[in-house]
Amino acid sequence: MNSEFTIAVHSLVLLAYRLDHMATSDMIAANVCTHPARVRKVMSCLKKQGYVATKEGTGGGYALNCNPAEVTLAQIYRATSIGSLKPSWCSGNEEEDCMIACNMADVMDQIFSEAEEQMLAFLSRVTIHDVLNRIREVQSGKT
Amino acid sequence: MNSEFTIAVHSLVLLAYRLDHMATSDMIAANVCTHPARVRKVMSCLKKQGYVATKEGTGGGYALNCNPAEVTLAQIYRATSIGSLKPSWCSGNEEEDCMIACNMADVMDQIFSEAEEQMLAFLSRVTIHDVLNRIREVQSGKT
DNA sequence: TCTTACTGTTATTATAATTATTACAGATTA
DNA sequence: TAATCTGTAATAATTATAATAACAGTAAGA
């Protein structure tokens, strides 16, 4: 699993949290702890799906363009990381005579893809707003 | 996700498929397409959980020590790869003042761990025997 | 008892994937 | 026209993963 999903969720939660629901890639990058160019790459993907609006030039940046109580982590995962559950390394070899060796990669593909759908079923029950609430809970639990 | 889970499943399926339910690390490695030492490392983990028996010395190797119709992929995943869903990269920074930045990593940890449990719920419905059957299906579908 | 064939494990090297960084074109504001 | 932003691609650095080598220990059989 790469971490673009994490960055996307963090960015959206941050935008939802901020009163003006806006931030530049520099501000988001400082909060997330990564490079602004990486944030822009992820945000550009969220923009294509309509979750954020962007504005170039002075005073520009990213603005939340969705209802955080409605957008789910499943939608974000599909936008940024679908297919990343499966490891890139593949078992067996299609050229082999052995039935196991030449079909295992296919079957593991099936299984990882079904497992990913199960995971998505869970993520579809968690919204950006829920994540923000979880953060508030963790924070208030710190005495 | 690392691929030790895949190697473990492949190895068990291969053992279940073979009439004598036995194989050496060299034989398994050739089938899986990896190095025998890697197979031994994974098998050593399966042995600790009792899924296979091992015998050192001439004529030795690995023998299936479980019922392939009962052992599930969830058990194998827990034995080899639990925790590997979560990316190693972490968002935010605990030292920050910002509530989002300093708690996001914790909350994403929660979420990845719950998502992993959902995935496990699916994997617990797939046995080694089921994987073998899927391979037979794919094979027979090849005209 | 000596040789051969295994597992078990660690250390090291090689490769691949991920992340960080740089660079710059294009947009917008003042 | 200078300053500030996004968008994107190219490259460098870092980290994770996999392959390989090496060798101690165990067992079988000549």
mmCIF file of C-alpha atoms (C1' of nucleotides) in Angstrom:
data_model
loop_
_atom_site.group_PDB
_atom_site.id
_atom_site.type_symbol
_atom_site.label_atom_id
_atom_site.label_comp_id
_atom_site.label_asym_id
_atom_site.label_seq_id
_atom_site.Cartn_x
_atom_site.Cartn_y
_atom_site.Cartn_z
ATOM 1 C CA MET A 1 0.000 0.000 0.000
ATOM 2 C CA ASN A 2 1.442 3.397 -0.904
ATOM 3 C CA SER A 3 0.623 6.363 1.268
ATOM 4 C CA GLU A 4 -1.200 8.650 -1.141
ATOM 5 C CA PHE A 5 -4.471 7.514 0.386
ATOM 6 C CA THR A 6 -3.244 8.671 3.793
ATOM 7 C CA ILE A 7 -2.133 12.015 2.377
ATOM 8 C CA ALA A 8 -5.464 12.514 0.611
ATOM 9 C CA VAL A 9 -7.460 11.763 3.756
ATOM 10 C CA HIS A 10 -5.230 13.976 5.890
ATOM 11 C CA SER A 11 -5.560 16.851 3.442
ATOM 12 C CA LEU A 12 -9.335 16.625 3.258
ATOM 13 C CA VAL A 13 -9.651 16.382 7.036
ATOM 14 C CA LEU A 14 -7.429 19.424 7.395
ATOM 15 C CA LEU A 15 -9.537 21.393 4.917
ATOM 16 C CA ALA A 16 -12.696 20.291 6.717
ATOM 17 C CA TYR A 17 -11.217 21.363 10.032
ATOM 18 C CA ARG A 18 -10.118 24.813 8.954
ATOM 19 C CA LEU A 19 -12.716 27.541 9.309
ATOM 20 C CA ASP A 20 -12.200 28.868 5.782
ATOM 21 C CA HIS A 21 -11.883 25.316 4.355
ATOM 22 C CA MET A 22 -8.861 26.443 2.342
ATOM 23 C CA ALA A 23 -5.099 25.880 2.303
ATOM 24 C CA THR A 24 -2.084 26.030 -0.025
ATOM 25 C CA SER A 25 0.077 23.013 -0.836
ATOM 26 C CA ASP A 26 2.785 24.482 1.394
ATOM 27 C CA MET A 27 0.440 24.660 4.371
ATOM 28 C CA ILE A 28 -0.877 21.153 3.796
ATOM 29 C CA ALA A 29 2.631 19.753 3.266
ATOM 30 C CA ALA A 30 3.824 21.243 6.553
ATOM 31 C CA ASN A 31 0.873 19.663 8.357
ATOM 32 C CA VAL A 32 1.203 16.281 6.666
ATOM 33 C CA CYS A 33 5.025 16.315 6.829
ATOM 34 C CA THR A 34 5.864 15.816 3.200
ATOM 35 C CA HIS A 35 6.924 17.819 0.176
ATOM 36 C CA PRO A 36 4.502 20.381 -1.327
ATOM 37 C CA ALA A 37 4.970 18.836 -4.789
ATOM 38 C CA ARG A 38 3.732 15.531 -3.447
ATOM 39 C CA VAL A 39 0.684 17.202 -1.953
ATOM 40 C CA ARG A 40 -0.054 18.883 -5.254
ATOM 41 C CA LYS A 41 0.108 15.540 -7.038
ATOM 42 C CA VAL A 42 -2.394 13.974 -4.677
ATOM 43 C CA MET A 43 -4.645 17.038 -4.654
ATOM 44 C CA SER A 44 -4.652 17.142 -8.421
ATOM 45 C CA CYS A 45 -6.200 13.711 -8.302
ATOM 46 C CA LEU A 46 -8.811 14.803 -5.759
ATOM 47 C CA LYS A 47 -9.595 17.785 -7.941
ATOM 48 C CA LYS A 48 -10.307 15.581 -10.955
ATOM 49 C CA GLN A 49 -12.897 13.769 -8.865
ATOM 50 C CA GLY A 50 -14.365 17.070 -7.693
ATOM 51 C CA TYR A 51 -13.577 16.729 -3.998
ATOM 52 C CA VAL A 52 -11.605 19.971 -3.966
ATOM 53 C CA ALA A 53 -11.498 23.115 -6.069
ATOM 54 C CA THR A 54 -8.211 24.779 -6.925
ATOM 55 C CA LYS A 55 -7.187 28.262 -7.691
ATOM 56 C CA GLU A 56 -3.849 29.208 -9.177
ATOM 57 C CA GLY A 57 -1.956 32.428 -8.582
ATOM 58 C CA THR A 58 -1.629 34.732 -5.615
ATOM 59 C CA GLY A 59 -4.134 33.989 -2.863
ATOM 60 C CA GLY A 60 -4.876 30.668 -4.529
ATOM 61 C CA GLY A 61 -4.718 27.147 -3.165
ATOM 62 C CA TYR A 62 -7.127 24.329 -2.448
ATOM 63 C CA ALA A 63 -10.682 24.625 -1.205
ATOM 64 C CA LEU A 64 -12.983 21.890 0.017
ATOM 65 C CA ASN A 65 -15.640 21.221 -2.601
ATOM 66 C CA CYS A 66 -17.636 18.450 -0.964
ATOM 67 C CA ASN A 67 -19.588 17.668 2.172
ATOM 68 C CA PRO A 68 -17.195 15.970 4.615
ATOM 69 C CA ALA A 69 -20.127 14.155 6.205
ATOM 70 C CA GLU A 70 -20.924 12.524 2.871
ATOM 71 C CA VAL A 71 -17.562 11.742 1.307
ATOM 72 C CA THR A 72 -16.294 8.344 2.401
ATOM 73 C CA LEU A 73 -12.807 6.906 2.661
ATOM 74 C CA ALA A 74 -13.856 4.306 0.089
ATOM 75 C CA GLN A 75 -14.312 7.063 -2.481
ATOM 76 C CA ILE A 76 -10.904 8.499 -1.634
ATOM 77 C CA TYR A 77 -9.266 5.073 -1.755
ATOM 78 C CA ARG A 78 -10.780 4.382 -5.161
ATOM 79 C CA ALA A 79 -9.529 7.750 -6.395
ATOM 80 C CA THR A 80 -5.969 7.378 -5.152
ATOM 81 C CA SER A 81 -4.984 3.785 -4.470
ATOM 82 C CA ILE A 82 -7.244 1.169 -6.011
ATOM 83 C CA GLY A 83 -5.304 -2.026 -6.733
ATOM 84 C CA SER A 84 -2.541 -1.269 -4.268
ATOM 85 C CA LEU A 85 -3.498 -4.041 -1.855
ATOM 86 C CA LYS A 86 -1.984 -6.669 -4.103
ATOM 87 C CA PRO A 87 1.786 -6.958 -3.790
ATOM 88 C CA SER A 88 3.639 -6.322 -7.031
ATOM 89 C CA TRP A 89 5.619 -9.521 -6.632
ATOM 90 C CA CYS A 90 3.925 -12.466 -8.327
ATOM 91 C CA SER A 91 4.040 -16.118 -7.431
ATOM 92 C CA GLY A 92 4.638 -18.863 -10.002
ATOM 93 C CA ASN A 93 5.152 -18.614 -13.731
ATOM 94 C CA GLU A 94 2.594 -18.801 -16.527
ATOM 95 C CA GLU A 95 5.004 -20.737 -18.727
ATOM 96 C CA GLU A 96 5.244 -23.717 -16.381
ATOM 97 C CA ASP A 97 3.534 -27.006 -17.045
ATOM 98 C CA CYS A 98 2.454 -27.366 -13.422
ATOM 99 C CA MET A 99 -1.171 -26.350 -12.930
ATOM 100 C CA ILE A 100 -0.372 -24.685 -9.598
ATOM 101 C CA ALA A 101 2.645 -22.724 -10.812
ATOM 102 C CA CYS A 102 0.971 -21.372 -13.911
ATOM 103 C CA ASN A 103 -2.340 -20.347 -12.349
ATOM 104 C CA MET A 104 -1.454 -19.204 -8.844
ATOM 105 C CA ALA A 105 -0.801 -15.591 -9.853
ATOM 106 C CA ASP A 106 -4.248 -15.335 -11.452
ATOM 107 C CA VAL A 107 -5.993 -16.821 -8.452
ATOM 108 C CA MET A 108 -4.122 -14.639 -5.957
ATOM 109 C CA ASP A 109 -5.102 -11.655 -8.079
ATOM 110 C CA GLN A 110 -8.747 -12.629 -7.715
ATOM 111 C CA ILE A 111 -8.355 -13.053 -3.983
ATOM 112 C CA PHE A 112 -6.572 -9.747 -3.420
ATOM 113 C CA SER A 113 -9.140 -7.965 -5.491
ATOM 114 C CA GLU A 114 -12.023 -9.483 -3.515
ATOM 115 C CA ALA A 115 -10.231 -8.720 -0.248
ATOM 116 C CA GLU A 116 -9.846 -5.131 -1.392
ATOM 117 C CA GLU A 117 -13.581 -4.912 -2.031
ATOM 118 C CA GLN A 118 -14.248 -6.133 1.517
ATOM 119 C CA MET A 119 -11.938 -3.483 2.827
ATOM 120 C CA LEU A 120 -13.783 -0.913 0.719
ATOM 121 C CA ALA A 121 -17.081 -2.024 2.223
ATOM 122 C CA PHE A 122 -15.676 -0.969 5.578
ATOM 123 C CA LEU A 123 -14.157 2.267 4.267
ATOM 124 C CA SER A 124 -17.516 3.203 2.747
ATOM 125 C CA ARG A 125 -18.881 3.449 6.270
ATOM 126 C CA VAL A 126 -16.265 6.018 7.356
ATOM 127 C CA THR A 127 -16.590 9.634 6.235
ATOM 128 C CA ILE A 128 -14.104 12.487 6.378
ATOM 129 C CA HIS A 129 -16.228 13.900 9.152
ATOM 130 C CA ASP A 130 -15.917 10.640 11.097
ATOM 131 C CA VAL A 131 -12.134 10.856 10.823
ATOM 132 C CA LEU A 132 -12.224 14.391 12.205
ATOM 133 C CA ASN A 133 -14.366 13.165 15.082
ATOM 134 C CA ARG A 134 -11.957 10.352 15.811
ATOM 135 C CA ILE A 135 -9.160 12.891 15.986
ATOM 136 C CA ARG A 136 -11.176 14.943 18.460
ATOM 137 C CA GLU A 137 -11.719 11.816 20.558
ATOM 138 C CA VAL A 138 -8.046 10.881 20.596
ATOM 139 C CA GLN A 139 -7.181 14.486 21.458
ATOM 140 C CA SER A 140 -9.658 14.719 24.324
ATOM 141 C CA GLY A 141 -8.411 11.368 25.648
ATOM 142 C CA LYS A 142 -4.963 12.919 26.223
ATOM 143 C CA THR A 143 -6.030 14.265 29.675
ATOM 144 C CA MET B 1 1.786 -5.727 1.652
ATOM 145 C CA ASN B 2 4.818 -8.007 1.431
ATOM 146 C CA SER B 3 4.521 -11.247 -0.452
ATOM 147 C CA GLU B 4 5.214 -13.805 2.250
ATOM 148 C CA PHE B 5 1.483 -14.380 2.525
ATOM 149 C CA THR B 6 1.382 -15.279 -1.165
ATOM 150 C CA ILE B 7 4.359 -17.608 -0.799
ATOM 151 C CA ALA B 8 2.792 -19.308 2.221
ATOM 152 C CA VAL B 9 -0.525 -19.861 0.441
ATOM 153 C CA HIS B 10 1.196 -21.100 -2.711
ATOM 154 C CA SER B 11 3.314 -23.550 -0.713
ATOM 155 C CA LEU B 12 0.366 -24.967 1.193
ATOM 156 C CA VAL B 13 -1.705 -25.308 -1.965
ATOM 157 C CA LEU B 14 1.178 -27.095 -3.646
ATOM 158 C CA LEU B 15 1.522 -29.500 -0.726
ATOM 159 C CA ALA B 16 -2.220 -30.114 -0.721
ATOM 160 C CA TYR B 17 -2.107 -30.783 -4.473
ATOM 161 C CA ARG B 18 0.737 -33.264 -4.400
ATOM 162 C CA LEU B 19 -0.254 -36.872 -3.829
ATOM 163 C CA ASP B 20 2.348 -37.430 -1.111
ATOM 164 C CA HIS B 21 1.700 -33.968 0.411
ATOM 165 C CA MET B 22 5.451 -33.435 0.669
ATOM 166 C CA ALA B 23 8.132 -31.269 -0.944
ATOM 167 C CA THR B 24 11.586 -29.828 -0.297
ATOM 168 C CA SER B 25 12.323 -26.109 -0.234
ATOM 169 C CA ASP B 26 14.041 -26.493 -3.618
ATOM 170 C CA MET B 27 10.950 -28.007 -5.180
ATOM 171 C CA ILE B 28 8.659 -25.399 -3.665
ATOM 172 C CA ALA B 29 10.998 -22.552 -4.645
ATOM 173 C CA ALA B 30 11.061 -23.728 -8.263
ATOM 174 C CA ASN B 31 7.255 -23.797 -8.326
ATOM 175 C CA VAL B 32 6.826 -20.440 -6.586
ATOM 176 C CA CYS B 33 9.722 -18.839 -8.514
ATOM 177 C CA THR B 34 11.805 -17.619 -5.641
ATOM 178 C CA HIS B 35 14.892 -18.595 -3.685
ATOM 179 C CA PRO B 36 14.823 -21.758 -1.527
ATOM 180 C CA ALA B 37 16.098 -19.804 1.484
ATOM 181 C CA ARG B 38 13.076 -17.546 1.242
ATOM 182 C CA VAL B 39 10.764 -20.530 1.137
ATOM 183 C CA ARG B 40 12.447 -21.985 4.206
ATOM 184 C CA LYS B 41 11.949 -18.736 6.076
ATOM 185 C CA VAL B 42 8.226 -18.686 5.317
ATOM 186 C CA MET B 43 7.819 -22.405 5.974
ATOM 187 C CA SER B 44 9.583 -22.086 9.279
ATOM 188 C CA CYS B 45 6.831 -19.699 10.279
ATOM 189 C CA LEU B 46 4.106 -22.103 9.113
ATOM 190 C CA LYS B 47 5.810 -24.864 11.050
ATOM 191 C CA LYS B 48 5.678 -22.875 14.296
ATOM 192 C CA GLN B 49 1.912 -22.640 13.848
ATOM 193 C CA GLY B 50 1.680 -26.350 13.106
ATOM 194 C CA TYR B 51 0.458 -26.109 9.517
ATOM 195 C CA VAL B 52 3.386 -28.134 8.219
ATOM 196 C CA ALA B 53 5.811 -30.659 9.661
ATOM 197 C CA THR B 54 9.471 -30.631 8.725
ATOM 198 C CA LYS B 55 12.142 -33.230 8.546
ATOM 199 C CA GLU B 56 15.822 -32.421 8.206
ATOM 200 C CA GLY B 57 18.407 -34.552 6.441
ATOM 201 C CA THR B 58 18.285 -36.783 3.409
ATOM 202 C CA GLY B 59 14.770 -37.527 2.230
ATOM 203 C CA GLY B 60 13.496 -34.696 4.414
ATOM 204 C CA GLY B 61 11.480 -31.620 3.528
ATOM 205 C CA TYR B 62 8.051 -30.238 4.333
ATOM 206 C CA ALA B 63 4.851 -32.212 4.828
ATOM 207 C CA LEU B 64 1.333 -30.886 5.118
ATOM 208 C CA ASN B 65 0.177 -31.169 8.715
ATOM 209 C CA CYS B 66 -3.324 -29.742 8.503
ATOM 210 C CA ASN B 67 -6.615 -30.245 6.732
ATOM 211 C CA PRO B 68 -6.628 -27.982 3.661
ATOM 212 C CA ALA B 69 -10.411 -27.814 3.805
ATOM 213 C CA GLU B 70 -10.224 -26.308 7.296
ATOM 214 C CA VAL B 71 -7.243 -23.986 7.223
ATOM 215 C CA THR B 72 -8.250 -20.508 6.063
ATOM 216 C CA LEU B 73 -6.292 -17.740 4.406
ATOM 217 C CA ALA B 74 -7.055 -15.597 7.450
ATOM 218 C CA GLN B 75 -5.031 -17.948 9.616
ATOM 219 C CA ILE B 76 -2.161 -17.841 7.153
ATOM 220 C CA TYR B 77 -2.329 -14.068 6.888
ATOM 221 C CA ARG B 78 -2.229 -13.721 10.657
ATOM 222 C CA ALA B 79 0.757 -16.051 10.792
ATOM 223 C CA THR B 80 2.784 -14.303 8.114
ATOM 224 C CA SER B 81 1.665 -10.742 7.484
ATOM 225 C CA ILE B 82 -0.526 -9.215 10.153
ATOM 226 C CA GLY B 83 -0.073 -5.435 10.284
ATOM 227 C CA SER B 84 1.242 -5.179 6.749
ATOM 228 C CA LEU B 85 -1.815 -3.397 5.365
ATOM 229 C CA LYS B 86 -0.776 -0.142 6.957
ATOM 230 C CA PRO B 87 1.889 1.733 4.978
ATOM 231 C CA SER B 88 5.092 2.336 6.907
ATOM 232 C CA TRP B 89 5.033 6.002 6.015
ATOM 233 C CA CYS B 90 3.220 8.095 8.637
ATOM 234 C CA SER B 91 1.313 11.305 8.202
ATOM 235 C CA GLY B 92 1.737 14.289 10.505
ATOM 236 C CA ASN B 93 3.959 14.724 13.509
ATOM 237 C CA GLU B 94 3.172 14.079 17.175
ATOM 238 C CA GLU B 95 5.207 17.117 18.235
ATOM 239 C CA GLU B 96 3.018 19.601 16.389
ATOM 240 C CA ASP B 97 0.557 21.875 18.129
ATOM 241 C CA CYS B 98 -2.091 21.311 15.464
ATOM 242 C CA MET B 99 -4.687 18.781 16.582
ATOM 243 C CA ILE B 100 -4.868 17.272 13.100
ATOM 244 C CA ALA B 101 -1.110 16.964 12.556
ATOM 245 C CA CYS B 102 -0.397 15.370 15.896
ATOM 246 C CA ASN B 103 -3.238 12.846 15.936
ATOM 247 C CA MET B 104 -3.650 11.817 12.306
ATOM 248 C CA ALA B 105 -1.116 8.994 12.493
ATOM 249 C CA ASP B 106 -2.937 7.442 15.462
ATOM 250 C CA VAL B 107 -6.313 7.667 13.775
ATOM 251 C CA MET B 108 -5.054 6.251 10.474
ATOM 252 C CA ASP B 109 -3.529 3.395 12.468
ATOM 253 C CA GLN B 110 -6.952 2.632 13.915
ATOM 254 C CA ILE B 111 -8.541 2.756 10.497
ATOM 255 C CA PHE B 112 -5.959 0.527 8.799
ATOM 256 C CA SER B 113 -6.225 -1.958 11.606
ATOM 257 C CA GLU B 114 -10.029 -2.081 11.339
ATOM 258 C CA ALA B 115 -9.811 -2.346 7.561
ATOM 259 C CA GLU B 116 -7.409 -5.244 7.978
ATOM 260 C CA GLU B 117 -9.922 -7.010 10.220
ATOM 261 C CA GLN B 118 -12.574 -6.608 7.529
ATOM 262 C CA MET B 119 -10.224 -8.111 5.018
ATOM 263 C CA LEU B 120 -9.571 -10.963 7.443
ATOM 264 C CA ALA B 121 -13.299 -11.593 7.742
ATOM 265 C CA PHE B 122 -13.276 -12.296 4.022
ATOM 266 C CA LEU B 123 -10.094 -14.367 4.124
ATOM 267 C CA SER B 124 -11.586 -16.492 6.893
ATOM 268 C CA ARG B 125 -14.148 -17.714 4.379
ATOM 269 C CA VAL B 126 -11.500 -18.976 1.941
ATOM 270 C CA THR B 127 -9.660 -22.218 2.667
ATOM 271 C CA ILE B 128 -6.549 -23.710 1.102
ATOM 272 C CA HIS B 129 -8.851 -26.207 -0.537
ATOM 273 C CA ASP B 130 -10.915 -23.382 -2.035
ATOM 274 C CA VAL B 131 -7.771 -21.890 -3.559
ATOM 275 C CA LEU B 132 -6.930 -25.228 -5.129
ATOM 276 C CA ASN B 133 -10.436 -25.410 -6.549
ATOM 277 C CA ARG B 134 -10.129 -21.916 -7.971
ATOM 278 C CA ILE B 135 -6.933 -22.982 -9.686
ATOM 279 C CA ARG B 136 -8.727 -25.976 -11.185
ATOM 280 C CA GLU B 137 -11.479 -23.660 -12.431
ATOM 281 C CA VAL B 138 -9.053 -21.219 -14.030
ATOM 282 C CA GLN B 139 -7.205 -24.139 -15.604
ATOM 283 C CA SER B 140 -10.326 -25.749 -17.028
ATOM 284 C CA GLY B 141 -11.410 -22.375 -18.401
ATOM 285 C CA LYS B 142 -8.323 -22.326 -20.630
ATOM 286 C CA THR B 143 -10.077 -24.453 -23.299
ATOM 287 C "C1'" DT C 1 31.925 -43.130 9.902
ATOM 288 C "C1'" DC C 2 31.800 -40.500 5.936
ATOM 289 C "C1'" DT C 3 29.159 -38.415 2.349
ATOM 290 C "C1'" DT C 4 25.086 -36.499 0.760
ATOM 291 C "C1'" DA C 5 20.809 -34.072 1.288
ATOM 292 C "C1'" DC C 6 18.084 -31.676 3.850
ATOM 293 C "C1'" DT C 7 16.342 -27.520 7.314
ATOM 294 C "C1'" DG C 8 17.211 -23.193 10.017
ATOM 295 C "C1'" DT C 9 19.098 -18.930 10.289
ATOM 296 C "C1'" DT C 10 21.858 -14.844 9.620
ATOM 297 C "C1'" DA C 11 24.392 -11.625 6.920
ATOM 298 C "C1'" DT C 12 25.104 -9.391 2.733
ATOM 299 C "C1'" DT C 13 24.179 -7.825 -1.880
ATOM 300 C "C1'" DA C 14 21.051 -6.494 -5.536
ATOM 301 C "C1'" DT C 15 16.827 -4.719 -7.125
ATOM 302 C "C1'" DA C 16 12.593 -2.386 -7.023
ATOM 303 C "C1'" DA C 17 9.385 0.826 -4.986
ATOM 304 C "C1'" DT C 18 8.608 4.899 -2.687
ATOM 305 C "C1'" DT C 19 9.493 9.488 -1.359
ATOM 306 C "C1'" DA C 20 11.908 13.908 -1.691
ATOM 307 C "C1'" DT C 21 13.560 17.375 -4.365
ATOM 308 C "C1'" DT C 22 14.335 20.321 -8.271
ATOM 309 C "C1'" DA C 23 12.778 22.744 -12.097
ATOM 310 C "C1'" DC C 24 9.917 25.231 -14.778
ATOM 311 C "C1'" DA C 25 5.638 26.353 -17.539
ATOM 312 C "C1'" DG C 26 1.160 28.388 -16.881
ATOM 313 C "C1'" DA C 27 -2.379 31.054 -14.140
ATOM 314 C "C1'" DT C 28 -3.756 34.806 -11.279
ATOM 315 C "C1'" DT C 29 -3.464 38.834 -8.432
ATOM 316 C "C1'" DA C 30 -1.984 43.313 -7.206
ATOM 317 C "C1'" DT D 1 5.923 43.152 -14.006
ATOM 318 C "C1'" DA D 2 6.824 40.998 -9.683
ATOM 319 C "C1'" DA D 3 5.061 37.791 -6.513
ATOM 320 C "C1'" DT D 4 2.462 33.700 -5.460
ATOM 321 C "C1'" DC D 5 0.250 29.950 -6.498
ATOM 322 C "C1'" DT D 6 -0.946 25.137 -9.189
ATOM 323 C "C1'" DG D 7 0.412 21.333 -12.468
ATOM 324 C "C1'" DT D 8 3.567 18.208 -13.973
ATOM 325 C "C1'" DA D 9 7.663 15.836 -15.222
ATOM 326 C "C1'" DA D 10 12.337 14.544 -14.400
ATOM 327 C "C1'" DT D 11 15.779 13.160 -11.308
ATOM 328 C "C1'" DA D 12 17.994 12.016 -6.959
ATOM 329 C "C1'" DA D 13 17.795 9.915 -2.433
ATOM 330 C "C1'" DT D 14 16.020 6.742 0.564
ATOM 331 C "C1'" DT D 15 13.784 2.752 2.079
ATOM 332 C "C1'" DA D 16 11.742 -1.720 1.527
ATOM 333 C "C1'" DT D 17 11.877 -6.015 -0.617
ATOM 334 C "C1'" DA D 18 13.875 -9.946 -2.624
ATOM 335 C "C1'" DA D 19 17.888 -12.733 -3.953
ATOM 336 C "C1'" DT D 20 21.916 -14.804 -2.768
ATOM 337 C "C1'" DA D 21 25.677 -16.770 -0.115
ATOM 338 C "C1'" DA D 22 27.312 -19.050 3.795
ATOM 339 C "C1'" DC D 23 27.336 -22.208 7.232
ATOM 340 C "C1'" DA D 24 25.843 -24.794 11.492
ATOM 341 C "C1'" DG D 25 22.927 -28.602 12.659
ATOM 342 C "C1'" DT D 26 20.239 -32.982 11.597
ATOM 343 C "C1'" DA D 27 19.267 -37.267 9.481
ATOM 344 C "C1'" DA D 28 19.791 -41.141 6.112
ATOM 345 C "C1'" DG D 29 22.296 -44.407 3.778
ATOM 346 C "C1'" DA D 30 26.476 -46.386 1.624
#
